[in-house]
CSV table of C-alpha atoms in Angstrom, one decimal:
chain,number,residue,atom,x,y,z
P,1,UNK,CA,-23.6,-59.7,34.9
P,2,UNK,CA,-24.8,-58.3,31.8
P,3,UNK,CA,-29.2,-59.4,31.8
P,4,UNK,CA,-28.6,-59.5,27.5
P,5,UNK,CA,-26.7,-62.9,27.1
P,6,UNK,CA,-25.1,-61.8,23.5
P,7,UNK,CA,-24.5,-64.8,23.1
P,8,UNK,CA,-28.1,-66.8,23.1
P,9,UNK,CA,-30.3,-65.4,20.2
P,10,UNK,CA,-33.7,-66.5,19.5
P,11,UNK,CA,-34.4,-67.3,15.9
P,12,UNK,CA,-34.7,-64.1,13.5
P,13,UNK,CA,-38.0,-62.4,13.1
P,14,UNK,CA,-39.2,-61.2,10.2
P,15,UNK,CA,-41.6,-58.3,10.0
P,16,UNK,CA,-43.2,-56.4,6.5
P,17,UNK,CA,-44.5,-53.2,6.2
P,18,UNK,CA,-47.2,-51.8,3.6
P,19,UNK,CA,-47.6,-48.1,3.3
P,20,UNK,CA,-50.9,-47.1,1.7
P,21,UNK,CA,-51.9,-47.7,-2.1
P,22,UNK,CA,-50.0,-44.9,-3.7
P,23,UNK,CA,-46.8,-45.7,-2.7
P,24,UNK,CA,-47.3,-49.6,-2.8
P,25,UNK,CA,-44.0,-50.1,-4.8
P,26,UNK,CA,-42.5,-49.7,-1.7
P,27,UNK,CA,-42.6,-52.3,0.7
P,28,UNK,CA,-40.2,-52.1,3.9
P,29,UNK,CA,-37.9,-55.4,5.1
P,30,UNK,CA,-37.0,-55.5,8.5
P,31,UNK,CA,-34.7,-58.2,9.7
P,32,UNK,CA,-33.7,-58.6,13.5
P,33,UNK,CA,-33.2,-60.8,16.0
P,34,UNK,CA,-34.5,-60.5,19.3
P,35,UNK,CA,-32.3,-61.3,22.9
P,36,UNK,CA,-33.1,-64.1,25.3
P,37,UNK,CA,-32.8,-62.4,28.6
P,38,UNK,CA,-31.7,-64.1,31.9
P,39,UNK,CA,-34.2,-66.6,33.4
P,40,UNK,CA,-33.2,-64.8,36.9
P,41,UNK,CA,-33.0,-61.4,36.1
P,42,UNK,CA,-36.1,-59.0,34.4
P,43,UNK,CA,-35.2,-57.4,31.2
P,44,UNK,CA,-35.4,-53.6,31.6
P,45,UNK,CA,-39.4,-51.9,31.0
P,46,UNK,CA,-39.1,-48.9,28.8
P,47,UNK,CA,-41.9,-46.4,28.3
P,48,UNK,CA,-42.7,-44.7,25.9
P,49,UNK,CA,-41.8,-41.9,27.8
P,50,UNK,CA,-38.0,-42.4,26.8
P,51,UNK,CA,-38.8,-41.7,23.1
P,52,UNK,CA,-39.6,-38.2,21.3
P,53,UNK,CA,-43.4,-38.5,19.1
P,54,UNK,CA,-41.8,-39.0,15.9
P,55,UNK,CA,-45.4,-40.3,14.2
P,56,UNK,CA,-45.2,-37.9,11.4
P,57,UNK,CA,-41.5,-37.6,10.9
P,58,UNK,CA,-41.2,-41.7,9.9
P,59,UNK,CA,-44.1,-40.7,7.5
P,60,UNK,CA,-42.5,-37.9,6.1
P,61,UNK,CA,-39.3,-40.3,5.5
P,62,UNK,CA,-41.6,-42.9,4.4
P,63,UNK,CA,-43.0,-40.8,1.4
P,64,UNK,CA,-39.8,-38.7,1.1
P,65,UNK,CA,-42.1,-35.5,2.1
P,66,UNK,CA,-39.1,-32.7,2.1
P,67,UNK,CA,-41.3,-30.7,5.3
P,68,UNK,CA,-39.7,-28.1,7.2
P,69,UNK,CA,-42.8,-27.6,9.1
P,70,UNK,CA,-42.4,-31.2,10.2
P,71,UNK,CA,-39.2,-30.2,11.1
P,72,UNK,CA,-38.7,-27.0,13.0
P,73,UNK,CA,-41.9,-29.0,15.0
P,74,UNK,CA,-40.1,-31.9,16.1
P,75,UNK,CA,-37.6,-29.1,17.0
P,76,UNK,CA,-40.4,-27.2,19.3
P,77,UNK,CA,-41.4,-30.3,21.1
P,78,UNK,CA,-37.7,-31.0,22.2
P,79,UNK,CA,-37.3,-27.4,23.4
P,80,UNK,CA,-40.3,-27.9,25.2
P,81,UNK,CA,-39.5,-31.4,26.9
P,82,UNK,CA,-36.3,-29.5,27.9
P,83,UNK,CA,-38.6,-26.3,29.2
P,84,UNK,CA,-40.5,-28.7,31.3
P,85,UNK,CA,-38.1,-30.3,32.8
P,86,UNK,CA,-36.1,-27.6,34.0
P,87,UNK,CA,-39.5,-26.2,35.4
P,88,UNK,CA,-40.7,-23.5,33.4
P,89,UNK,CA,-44.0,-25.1,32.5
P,90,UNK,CA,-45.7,-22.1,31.2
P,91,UNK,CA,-43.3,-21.7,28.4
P,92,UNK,CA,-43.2,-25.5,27.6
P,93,UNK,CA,-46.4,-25.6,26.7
P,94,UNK,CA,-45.8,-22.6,24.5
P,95,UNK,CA,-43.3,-24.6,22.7
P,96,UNK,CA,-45.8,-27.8,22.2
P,97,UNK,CA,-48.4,-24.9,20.9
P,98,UNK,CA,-46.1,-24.3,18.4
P,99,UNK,CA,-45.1,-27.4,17.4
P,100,UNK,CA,-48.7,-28.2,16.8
P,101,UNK,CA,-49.4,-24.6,14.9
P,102,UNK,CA,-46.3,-26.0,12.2
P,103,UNK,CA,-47.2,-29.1,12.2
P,104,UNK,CA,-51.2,-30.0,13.7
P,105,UNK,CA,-50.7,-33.8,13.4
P,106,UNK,CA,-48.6,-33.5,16.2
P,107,UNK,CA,-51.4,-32.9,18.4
P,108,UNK,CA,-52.7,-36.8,18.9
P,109,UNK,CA,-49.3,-37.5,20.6
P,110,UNK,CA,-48.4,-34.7,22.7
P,111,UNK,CA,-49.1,-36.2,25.7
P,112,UNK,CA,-46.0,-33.8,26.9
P,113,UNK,CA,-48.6,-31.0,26.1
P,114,UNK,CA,-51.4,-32.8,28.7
P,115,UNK,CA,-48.6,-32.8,31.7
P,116,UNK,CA,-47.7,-29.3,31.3
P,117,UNK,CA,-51.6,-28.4,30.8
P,118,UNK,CA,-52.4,-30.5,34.3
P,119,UNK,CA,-49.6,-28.5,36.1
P,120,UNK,CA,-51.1,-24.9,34.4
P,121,UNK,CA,-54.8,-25.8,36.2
P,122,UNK,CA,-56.3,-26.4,32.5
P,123,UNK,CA,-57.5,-29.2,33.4
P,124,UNK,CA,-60.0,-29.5,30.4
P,125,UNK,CA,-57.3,-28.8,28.1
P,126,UNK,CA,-55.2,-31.3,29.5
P,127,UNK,CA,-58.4,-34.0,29.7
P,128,UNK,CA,-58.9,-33.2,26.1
P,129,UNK,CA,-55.2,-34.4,25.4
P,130,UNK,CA,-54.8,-37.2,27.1
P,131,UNK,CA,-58.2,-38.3,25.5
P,132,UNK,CA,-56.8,-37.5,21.9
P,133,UNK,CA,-53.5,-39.7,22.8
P,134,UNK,CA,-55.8,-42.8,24.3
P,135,UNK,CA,-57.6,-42.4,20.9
P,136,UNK,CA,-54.1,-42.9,18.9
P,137,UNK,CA,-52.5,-45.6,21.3
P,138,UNK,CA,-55.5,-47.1,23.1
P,139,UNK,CA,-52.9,-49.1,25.2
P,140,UNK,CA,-51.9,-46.2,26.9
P,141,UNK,CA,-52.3,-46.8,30.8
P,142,UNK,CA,-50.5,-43.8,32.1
P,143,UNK,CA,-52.8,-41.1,29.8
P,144,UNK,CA,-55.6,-43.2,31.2
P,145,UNK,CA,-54.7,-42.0,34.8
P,146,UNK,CA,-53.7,-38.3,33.7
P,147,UNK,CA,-57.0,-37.8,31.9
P,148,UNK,CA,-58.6,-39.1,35.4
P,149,UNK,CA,-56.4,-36.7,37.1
P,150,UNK,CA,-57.6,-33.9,34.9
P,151,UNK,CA,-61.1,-34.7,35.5
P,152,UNK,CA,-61.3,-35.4,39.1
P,153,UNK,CA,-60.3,-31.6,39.7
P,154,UNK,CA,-63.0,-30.9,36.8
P,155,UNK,CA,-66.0,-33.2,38.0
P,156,UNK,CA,-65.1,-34.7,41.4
P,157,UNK,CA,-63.6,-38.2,41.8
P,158,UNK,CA,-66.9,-40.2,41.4
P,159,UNK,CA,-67.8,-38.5,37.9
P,160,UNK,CA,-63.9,-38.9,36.8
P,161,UNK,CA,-64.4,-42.9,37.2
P,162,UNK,CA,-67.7,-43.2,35.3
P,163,UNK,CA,-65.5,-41.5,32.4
P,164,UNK,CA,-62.5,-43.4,33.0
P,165,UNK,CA,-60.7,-44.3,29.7
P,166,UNK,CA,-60.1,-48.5,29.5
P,167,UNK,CA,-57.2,-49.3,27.7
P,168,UNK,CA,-55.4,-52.7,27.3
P,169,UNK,CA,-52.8,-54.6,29.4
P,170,UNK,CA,-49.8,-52.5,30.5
P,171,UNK,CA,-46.8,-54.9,30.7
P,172,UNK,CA,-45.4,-53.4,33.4
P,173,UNK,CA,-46.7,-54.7,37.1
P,174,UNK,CA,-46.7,-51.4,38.7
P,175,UNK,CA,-48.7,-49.9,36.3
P,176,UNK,CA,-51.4,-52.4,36.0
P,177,UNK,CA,-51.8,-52.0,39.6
P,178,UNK,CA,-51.9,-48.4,39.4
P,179,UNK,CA,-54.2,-48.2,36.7
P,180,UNK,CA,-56.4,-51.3,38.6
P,181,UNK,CA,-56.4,-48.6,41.7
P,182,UNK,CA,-57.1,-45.4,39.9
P,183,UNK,CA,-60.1,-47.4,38.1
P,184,UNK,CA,-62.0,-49.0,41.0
P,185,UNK,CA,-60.4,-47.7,43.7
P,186,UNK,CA,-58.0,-48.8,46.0
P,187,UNK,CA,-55.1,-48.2,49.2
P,188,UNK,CA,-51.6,-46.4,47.8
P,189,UNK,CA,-49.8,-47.6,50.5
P,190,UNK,CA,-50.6,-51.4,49.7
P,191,UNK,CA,-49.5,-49.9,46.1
P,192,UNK,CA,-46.1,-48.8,47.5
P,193,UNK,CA,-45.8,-51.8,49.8
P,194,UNK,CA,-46.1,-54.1,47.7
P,195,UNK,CA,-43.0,-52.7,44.9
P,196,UNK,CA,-41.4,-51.3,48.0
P,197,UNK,CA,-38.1,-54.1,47.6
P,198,UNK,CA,-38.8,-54.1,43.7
P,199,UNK,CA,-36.8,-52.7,40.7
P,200,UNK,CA,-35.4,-48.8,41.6
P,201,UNK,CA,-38.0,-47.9,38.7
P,202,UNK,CA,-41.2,-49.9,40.0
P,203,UNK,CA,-40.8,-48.7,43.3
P,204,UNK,CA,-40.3,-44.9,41.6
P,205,UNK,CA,-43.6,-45.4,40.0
P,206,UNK,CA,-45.5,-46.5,43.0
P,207,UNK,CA,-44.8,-43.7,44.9
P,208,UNK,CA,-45.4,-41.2,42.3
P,209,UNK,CA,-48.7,-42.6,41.2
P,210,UNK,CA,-49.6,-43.2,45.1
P,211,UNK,CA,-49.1,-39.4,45.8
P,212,UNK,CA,-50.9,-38.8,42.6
P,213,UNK,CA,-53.7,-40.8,43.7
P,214,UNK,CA,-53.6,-38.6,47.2
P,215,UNK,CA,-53.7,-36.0,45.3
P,216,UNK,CA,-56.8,-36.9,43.6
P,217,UNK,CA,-58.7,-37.4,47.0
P,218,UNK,CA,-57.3,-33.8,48.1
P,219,UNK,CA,-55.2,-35.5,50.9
P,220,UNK,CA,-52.1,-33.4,50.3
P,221,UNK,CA,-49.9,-34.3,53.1
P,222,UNK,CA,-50.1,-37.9,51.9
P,223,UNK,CA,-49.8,-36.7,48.4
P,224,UNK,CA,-46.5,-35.0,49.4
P,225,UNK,CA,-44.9,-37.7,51.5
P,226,UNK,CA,-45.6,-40.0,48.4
P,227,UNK,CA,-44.3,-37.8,45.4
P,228,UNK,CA,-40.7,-36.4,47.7
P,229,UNK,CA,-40.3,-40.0,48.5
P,230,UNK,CA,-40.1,-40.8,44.5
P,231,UNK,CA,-38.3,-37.5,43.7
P,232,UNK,CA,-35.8,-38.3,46.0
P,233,UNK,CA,-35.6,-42.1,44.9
P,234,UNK,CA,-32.4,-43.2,43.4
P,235,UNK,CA,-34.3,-43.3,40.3
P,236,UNK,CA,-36.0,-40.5,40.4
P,237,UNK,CA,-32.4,-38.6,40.8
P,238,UNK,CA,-30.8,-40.4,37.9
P,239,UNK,CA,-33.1,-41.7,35.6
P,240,UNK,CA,-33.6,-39.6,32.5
P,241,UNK,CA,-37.0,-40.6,32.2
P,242,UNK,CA,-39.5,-37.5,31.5
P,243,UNK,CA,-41.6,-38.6,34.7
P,244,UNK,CA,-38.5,-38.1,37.3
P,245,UNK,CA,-38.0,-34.9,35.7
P,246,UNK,CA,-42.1,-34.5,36.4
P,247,UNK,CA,-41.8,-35.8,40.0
P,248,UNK,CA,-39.0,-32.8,40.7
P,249,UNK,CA,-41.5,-30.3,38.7
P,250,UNK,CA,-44.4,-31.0,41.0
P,251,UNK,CA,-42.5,-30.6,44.2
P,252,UNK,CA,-41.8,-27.3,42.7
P,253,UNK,CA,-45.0,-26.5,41.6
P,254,UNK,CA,-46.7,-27.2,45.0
P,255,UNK,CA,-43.8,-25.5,46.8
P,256,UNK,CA,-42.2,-28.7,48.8
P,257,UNK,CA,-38.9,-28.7,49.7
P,258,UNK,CA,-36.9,-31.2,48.3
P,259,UNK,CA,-33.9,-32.0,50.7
């Protein structure tokens, strides 16, 4: 059974957008209306992980800004999600260098660019991302827990968590407890346990962040069981999500097998 039940709509929403003084002429309608979703069944979490930076394209559309720079960027950062996930890392992040050399307001949302960084050992680079990112979407768990990742190879675990970046309420269970264990510390396998029988997704997430986690306190054999176990999840074999794709580079990067 479809979870959207096209036939149950809540009542329309209205929402208005301003753009700044010199084009205030121009305001922008938008008129939808939002599903009800089944009572027994939870609608679907997306991350922002799904969807391509796009911050200064809508602007450029916005003011009708004819930029090829903005462009032929937009352009660099997709070649480089694809470089990334098929495993060349080193020449992903060229890609997202270039992207932010055509177009340098770019750089406050690459949080592709902080990934490939962690998985180059530039770990300051890649803190210095994620930081930038937190700044522009200070809801932001996930870049919360890569900038702590960063760190703890920079300044040891203890340091990382006096600098830890707070951000607001991630909607998504998994992550709150993630970001909950990264934070104050905590056990991965209670993380794991408990979305063990959960959605294909939450239990993907669990593992990954629970190796992740491992791999913050150097325990690499518990790191490893953790992030196979979510590479070879049935999500993390079919999802399209960037982070499968990441779970798959990481094996590779730390030379694991992957059966």
């Amino acid at each position: 059974m479809s979870i959207i039940q096209n036939s149950l709509l809540s009542p329309s929403f209205h929402t208005t957008a301003t753009v700044p003084s010199s084009l205030s002429s121009l305001r922008i309608k938008t008129h939808f209306k939002a599903p009800i979703f089944s009572s027994t069944i939870p609608p679907p979490t997306l991350t922002r992980r799904l969807f391509l930076p796009s911050v200064s394209g809508i602007w450029d559309a916005l003011t009708g800004n004819n930029n090829n720079n903005a462009r032929e960027a937009m352009l660099a950062i997709r070649r480089g999600m694809f470089l990334f996930r098929q495993g060349n890392v080193l020449q992903s992040l060229v890609e997202f260098d270039k992207a932010i050399q055509l177009d340098p307001r770019q750089k406050a949302y690459l949080w592709q660019r902080g990934l490939s960084l962690y998985y180059l050992d530039r770990f300051e680079e890649g803190a210095e991302q994620f930081r930038l990112d937190v700044a522009q979407n200070p809801n932001d768990t996930e870049e919360s827990i890569w900038c702590f990742l960063c760190e703890a190879r920079l300044y040891g675990v203890d340091e990382a968590r006096k600098r830890y970046l707070e951000v607001g309420r991630d909607p998504r269970p998994v992550m709150r407890e993630a970001y909950n264990m990264f934070k104050d510390g905590g056990d991965p396998e209670k993380l794991v346990a408990a979305f063990s029988n959960s959605r294909e997704n939450d239990y993907f997430y669990a593992s990954l962040y629970a190796g992740l986690y491992y791999e913050s306190q150097s325990e690499t054999d518990a790191a490893k069981v953790h992030i196979v176990s979510a590479c070879q999840s049935s999500y993390g074999q079919r999802s399209e999500d960037y982070m499968a794709s990441l779970s798959k580079v990481h094996c590779q990067c730390r030379n694991w097998l992957i059966n």
